Amino acid sequence: MKARKYNKEGVFVSEVELPAALFETGISLGAIYDAVKAENANLRQGTHSTKDRSEVRGGGKKPWAQKGTGRARQGSIRAPHFVGGGIIHGPKPRDYSSNLSRGVKKKAVLSILNKKAEENRISIIEDVEPSSYSTKSIFNILKKMEIAEKGNIGFVVAGENQFLKRSTRNIENLKYVNSKRVVCRDILYNNNLVISESALNELLSQYSKKG
């Protein structure tokens, strides 16, 4: 598989061959599903809570006499069928976290990369290492690459470059992705991936067949 390569200014250089160890491993839709499902579950706080009849305030007094009123007998106005009463089988705080094996995570990342490569949605760029905060300069690079207005973009770089990270923060539809801590959602839900050379090497060392 091939991808377009750009210099750090966003100017097209040539087409390069993507490493086979990453981009010739096939696509497993099942692994992608399992990984994204686990990541979505881990994002849930699980703090939802409703009160049952034992937790609702009030209702200690019998609302009316057991007999003689002509109405159905009632023991508390906090019973579930009363307005303001307790909730039956309502949600309670719980832990939604899900563990994902390293093998499935690795297969999911490789599958997403292969899928993007097959769709020609991967671009390689020389390492961009700004020495100051400049959103405009990063946007101009993407504009020269002619992908700034083609939907969501995942900018995959190696490590945490604070100047680069903060410079991309205010660019609409751009997601900063650290290649050392890849989240499947971040690379799957972006139309295009821009991968720096050092990030590509990092991905190769982590997710290749030999890795």
mmCIF file with all atom_site columns, N, CA, C and O in Angstrom, residues 2 10 14 28 34 37 40 46 53 62 96 108 117 122-123 133 141-142 151 163 186 193 197-198 201 203:
data_model
loop_
_atom_site.group_PDB
_atom_site.id
_atom_site.type_symbol
_atom_site.label_atom_id
_atom_site.label_alt_id
_atom_site.label_comp_id
_atom_site.label_asym_id
_atom_site.label_entity_id
_atom_site.label_seq_id
_atom_site.pdbx_PDB_ins_code
_atom_site.Cartn_x
_atom_site.Cartn_y
_atom_site.Cartn_z
_atom_site.occupancy
_atom_site.B_iso_or_equiv
_atom_site.pdbx_formal_charge
_atom_site.auth_seq_id
_atom_site.auth_comp_id
_atom_site.auth_asym_id
_atom_site.auth_atom_id
_atom_site.pdbx_PDB_model_num
ATOM 1   N N  . LYS A 1 2   ? 0.374   2.287  -0.643 1.00 0.00 ? 2   LYS A N  1
ATOM 2   C CA . LYS A 1 2   ? 1.125   3.532  -0.727 1.00 0.00 ? 2   LYS A CA 1
ATOM 3   C C  . LYS A 1 2   ? 0.346   4.680  -0.098 1.00 0.00 ? 2   LYS A C  1
ATOM 4   O O  . LYS A 1 2   ? -0.877  4.622  0.056  1.00 0.00 ? 2   LYS A O  1
ATOM 5   N N  . GLY A 1 10  ? 3.880   21.065 4.569  1.00 0.00 ? 10  GLY A N  1
ATOM 6   C CA . GLY A 1 10  ? 2.642   20.604 3.966  1.00 0.00 ? 10  GLY A CA 1
ATOM 7   C C  . GLY A 1 10  ? 2.704   20.482 2.462  1.00 0.00 ? 10  GLY A C  1
ATOM 8   O O  . GLY A 1 10  ? 1.670   20.304 1.808  1.00 0.00 ? 10  GLY A O  1
ATOM 9   N N  . SER A 1 14  ? 6.300   13.005 -2.387 1.00 0.00 ? 14  SER A N  1
ATOM 10  C CA . SER A 1 14  ? 6.220   11.827 -3.236 1.00 0.00 ? 14  SER A CA 1
ATOM 11  C C  . SER A 1 14  ? 5.273   10.815 -2.613 1.00 0.00 ? 14  SER A C  1
ATOM 12  O O  . SER A 1 14  ? 4.790   11.007 -1.491 1.00 0.00 ? 14  SER A O  1
ATOM 13  N N  . SER A 1 28  ? -9.934  -6.988 10.736 1.00 0.00 ? 28  SER A N  1
ATOM 14  C CA . SER A 1 28  ? -10.837 -7.760 11.587 1.00 0.00 ? 28  SER A CA 1
ATOM 15  C C  . SER A 1 28  ? -11.911 -6.827 12.131 1.00 0.00 ? 28  SER A C  1
ATOM 16  O O  . SER A 1 28  ? -11.658 -6.045 13.053 1.00 0.00 ? 28  SER A O  1
ATOM 17  N N  . ASP A 1 34  ? -15.050 -4.939 19.195 1.00 0.00 ? 34  ASP A N  1
ATOM 18  C CA . ASP A 1 34  ? -14.764 -5.213 20.603 1.00 0.00 ? 34  ASP A CA 1
ATOM 19  C C  . ASP A 1 34  ? -13.978 -4.068 21.245 1.00 0.00 ? 34  ASP A C  1
ATOM 20  O O  . ASP A 1 34  ? -14.240 -3.687 22.394 1.00 0.00 ? 34  ASP A O  1
ATOM 21  N N  . LYS A 1 37  ? -16.236 -0.902 21.559 1.00 0.00 ? 37  LYS A N  1
ATOM 22  C CA . LYS A 1 37  ? -17.251 -1.159 22.576 1.00 0.00 ? 37  LYS A CA 1
ATOM 23  C C  . LYS A 1 37  ? -16.649 -1.025 23.978 1.00 0.00 ? 37  LYS A C  1
ATOM 24  O O  . LYS A 1 37  ? -17.254 -0.417 24.879 1.00 0.00 ? 37  LYS A O  1
ATOM 25  N N  . ASN A 1 40  ? -15.871 2.706  24.665 1.00 0.00 ? 40  ASN A N  1
ATOM 26  C CA . ASN A 1 40  ? -17.104 3.444  24.961 1.00 0.00 ? 40  ASN A CA 1
ATOM 27  C C  . ASN A 1 40  ? -17.595 3.138  26.372 1.00 0.00 ? 40  ASN A C  1
ATOM 28  O O  . ASN A 1 40  ? -18.040 4.031  27.104 1.00 0.00 ? 40  ASN A O  1
ATOM 29  N N  . GLY A 1 46  ? -21.208 5.946  35.029 1.00 0.00 ? 46  GLY A N  1
ATOM 30  C CA . GLY A 1 46  ? -22.029 5.040  35.823 1.00 0.00 ? 46  GLY A CA 1
ATOM 31  C C  . GLY A 1 46  ? -22.557 5.659  37.099 1.00 0.00 ? 46  GLY A C  1
ATOM 32  O O  . GLY A 1 46  ? -22.821 4.968  38.081 1.00 0.00 ? 46  GLY A O  1
ATOM 33  N N  . ARG A 1 53  ? -38.641 3.291  46.945 1.00 0.00 ? 53  ARG A N  1
ATOM 34  C CA . ARG A 1 53  ? -39.602 3.803  47.930 1.00 0.00 ? 53  ARG A CA 1
ATOM 35  C C  . ARG A 1 53  ? -39.000 3.927  49.326 1.00 0.00 ? 53  ARG A C  1
ATOM 36  O O  . ARG A 1 53  ? -39.478 4.722  50.142 1.00 0.00 ? 53  ARG A O  1
ATOM 37  N N  . LYS A 1 62  ? -49.936 6.778  57.143 1.00 0.00 ? 62  LYS A N  1
ATOM 38  C CA . LYS A 1 62  ? -50.912 6.139  56.265 1.00 0.00 ? 62  LYS A CA 1
ATOM 39  C C  . LYS A 1 62  ? -51.828 7.216  55.696 1.00 0.00 ? 62  LYS A C  1
ATOM 40  O O  . LYS A 1 62  ? -52.395 8.014  56.446 1.00 0.00 ? 62  LYS A O  1
ATOM 41  N N  . TYR A 1 96  ? -19.109 0.325  34.624 1.00 0.00 ? 96  TYR A N  1
ATOM 42  C CA . TYR A 1 96  ? -19.253 -0.170 33.255 1.00 0.00 ? 96  TYR A CA 1
ATOM 43  C C  . TYR A 1 96  ? -17.913 -0.575 32.631 1.00 0.00 ? 96  TYR A C  1
ATOM 44  O O  . TYR A 1 96  ? -17.873 -1.014 31.492 1.00 0.00 ? 96  TYR A O  1
ATOM 45  N N  . ALA A 1 108 ? -7.100  -4.642 16.623 1.00 0.00 ? 108 ALA A N  1
ATOM 46  C CA . ALA A 1 108 ? -8.037  -3.569 16.284 1.00 0.00 ? 108 ALA A CA 1
ATOM 47  C C  . ALA A 1 108 ? -7.303  -2.374 15.690 1.00 0.00 ? 108 ALA A C  1
ATOM 48  O O  . ALA A 1 108 ? -7.736  -1.802 14.684 1.00 0.00 ? 108 ALA A O  1
ATOM 49  N N  . ALA A 1 117 ? -5.877  2.827  5.135  1.00 0.00 ? 117 ALA A N  1
ATOM 50  C CA . ALA A 1 117 ? -4.942  2.773  4.011  1.00 0.00 ? 117 ALA A CA 1
ATOM 51  C C  . ALA A 1 117 ? -5.637  2.308  2.738  1.00 0.00 ? 117 ALA A C  1
ATOM 52  O O  . ALA A 1 117 ? -5.375  2.840  1.652  1.00 0.00 ? 117 ALA A O  1
ATOM 53  N N  . ILE A 1 122 ? -4.759  7.898  4.496  1.00 0.00 ? 122 ILE A N  1
ATOM 54  C CA . ILE A 1 122 ? -3.576  8.070  5.333  1.00 0.00 ? 122 ILE A CA 1
ATOM 55  C C  . ILE A 1 122 ? -2.550  8.904  4.580  1.00 0.00 ? 122 ILE A C  1
ATOM 56  O O  . ILE A 1 122 ? -2.260  8.659  3.401  1.00 0.00 ? 122 ILE A O  1
ATOM 57  N N  . SER A 1 123 ? -2.015  9.893  5.266  1.00 0.00 ? 123 SER A N  1
ATOM 58  C CA . SER A 1 123 ? -0.940  10.733 4.731  1.00 0.00 ? 123 SER A CA 1
ATOM 59  C C  . SER A 1 123 ? 0.229   10.715 5.705  1.00 0.00 ? 123 SER A C  1
ATOM 60  O O  . SER A 1 123 ? 0.024   10.686 6.924  1.00 0.00 ? 123 SER A O  1
ATOM 61  N N  . TYR A 1 133 ? 3.528   28.527 20.162 1.00 0.00 ? 133 TYR A N  1
ATOM 62  C CA . TYR A 1 133 ? 2.126   28.225 19.914 1.00 0.00 ? 133 TYR A CA 1
ATOM 63  C C  . TYR A 1 133 ? 1.648   28.984 18.677 1.00 0.00 ? 133 TYR A C  1
ATOM 64  O O  . TYR A 1 133 ? 1.758   30.210 18.614 1.00 0.00 ? 133 TYR A O  1
ATOM 65  N N  . ILE A 1 141 ? -0.573  24.297 7.231  1.00 0.00 ? 141 ILE A N  1
ATOM 66  C CA . ILE A 1 141 ? 0.022   23.039 6.776  1.00 0.00 ? 141 ILE A CA 1
ATOM 67  C C  . ILE A 1 141 ? -1.070  22.105 6.248  1.00 0.00 ? 141 ILE A C  1
ATOM 68  O O  . ILE A 1 141 ? -0.954  21.527 5.167  1.00 0.00 ? 141 ILE A O  1
ATOM 69  N N  . LEU A 1 142 ? -2.148  21.981 7.016  1.00 0.00 ? 142 LEU A N  1
ATOM 70  C CA . LEU A 1 142 ? -3.254  21.117 6.599  1.00 0.00 ? 142 LEU A CA 1
ATOM 71  C C  . LEU A 1 142 ? -3.926  21.652 5.339  1.00 0.00 ? 142 LEU A C  1
ATOM 72  O O  . LEU A 1 142 ? -4.374  20.875 4.485  1.00 0.00 ? 142 LEU A O  1
ATOM 73  N N  . GLY A 1 151 ? -13.455 16.792 6.281  1.00 0.00 ? 151 GLY A N  1
ATOM 74  C CA . GLY A 1 151 ? -13.968 16.070 7.437  1.00 0.00 ? 151 GLY A CA 1
ATOM 75  C C  . GLY A 1 151 ? -12.968 16.006 8.571  1.00 0.00 ? 151 GLY A C  1
ATOM 76  O O  . GLY A 1 151 ? -11.977 16.740 8.614  1.00 0.00 ? 151 GLY A O  1
ATOM 77  N N  . PHE A 1 163 ? 3.666   22.439 22.407 1.00 0.00 ? 163 PHE A N  1
ATOM 78  C CA . PHE A 1 163 ? 3.437   23.506 21.433 1.00 0.00 ? 163 PHE A CA 1
ATOM 79  C C  . PHE A 1 163 ? 2.517   23.013 20.319 1.00 0.00 ? 163 PHE A C  1
ATOM 80  O O  . PHE A 1 163 ? 1.577   23.710 19.917 1.00 0.00 ? 163 PHE A O  1
ATOM 81  N N  . ASP A 1 186 ? -10.162 7.317  18.399 1.00 0.00 ? 186 ASP A N  1
ATOM 82  C CA . ASP A 1 186 ? -9.543  8.516  17.840 1.00 0.00 ? 186 ASP A CA 1
ATOM 83  C C  . ASP A 1 186 ? -9.070  8.324  16.404 1.00 0.00 ? 186 ASP A C  1
ATOM 84  O O  . ASP A 1 186 ? -8.993  9.295  15.637 1.00 0.00 ? 186 ASP A O  1
ATOM 85  N N  . LEU A 1 193 ? -6.177  10.346 8.373  1.00 0.00 ? 193 LEU A N  1
ATOM 86  C CA . LEU A 1 193 ? -5.115  10.279 9.362  1.00 0.00 ? 193 LEU A CA 1
ATOM 87  C C  . LEU A 1 193 ? -3.843  10.880 8.780  1.00 0.00 ? 193 LEU A C  1
ATOM 88  O O  . LEU A 1 193 ? -3.414  10.507 7.685  1.00 0.00 ? 193 LEU A O  1
ATOM 89  N N  . GLU A 1 197 ? 6.433   10.980 10.664 1.00 0.00 ? 197 GLU A N  1
ATOM 90  C CA . GLU A 1 197 ? 7.405   9.905  10.429 1.00 0.00 ? 197 GLU A CA 1
ATOM 91  C C  . GLU A 1 197 ? 7.801   9.208  11.728 1.00 0.00 ? 197 GLU A C  1
ATOM 92  O O  . GLU A 1 197 ? 7.891   7.977  11.785 1.00 0.00 ? 197 GLU A O  1
ATOM 93  N N  . SER A 1 198 ? 8.047   9.992  12.768 1.00 0.00 ? 198 SER A N  1
ATOM 94  C CA . SER A 1 198 ? 8.424   9.389  14.048 1.00 0.00 ? 198 SER A CA 1
ATOM 95  C C  . SER A 1 198 ? 7.262   8.598  14.649 1.00 0.00 ? 198 SER A C  1
ATOM 96  O O  . SER A 1 198 ? 7.464   7.556  15.287 1.00 0.00 ? 198 SER A O  1
ATOM 97  N N  . ASN A 1 201 ? 7.133   5.224  12.955 1.00 0.00 ? 201 ASN A N  1
ATOM 98  C CA . ASN A 1 201 ? 8.138   4.321  13.529 1.00 0.00 ? 201 ASN A CA 1
ATOM 99  C C  . ASN A 1 201 ? 7.697   3.792  14.891 1.00 0.00 ? 201 ASN A C  1
ATOM 100 O O  . ASN A 1 201 ? 7.939   2.634  15.226 1.00 0.00 ? 201 ASN A O  1
ATOM 101 N N  . LEU A 1 203 ? 4.555   3.384  15.876 1.00 0.00 ? 203 LEU A N  1
ATOM 102 C CA . LEU A 1 203 ? 3.501   2.406  15.611 1.00 0.00 ? 203 LEU A CA 1
ATOM 103 C C  . LEU A 1 203 ? 4.097   1.095  15.121 1.00 0.00 ? 203 LEU A C  1
ATOM 104 O O  . LEU A 1 203 ? 3.631   0.010  15.487 1.00 0.00 ? 203 LEU A O  1
#
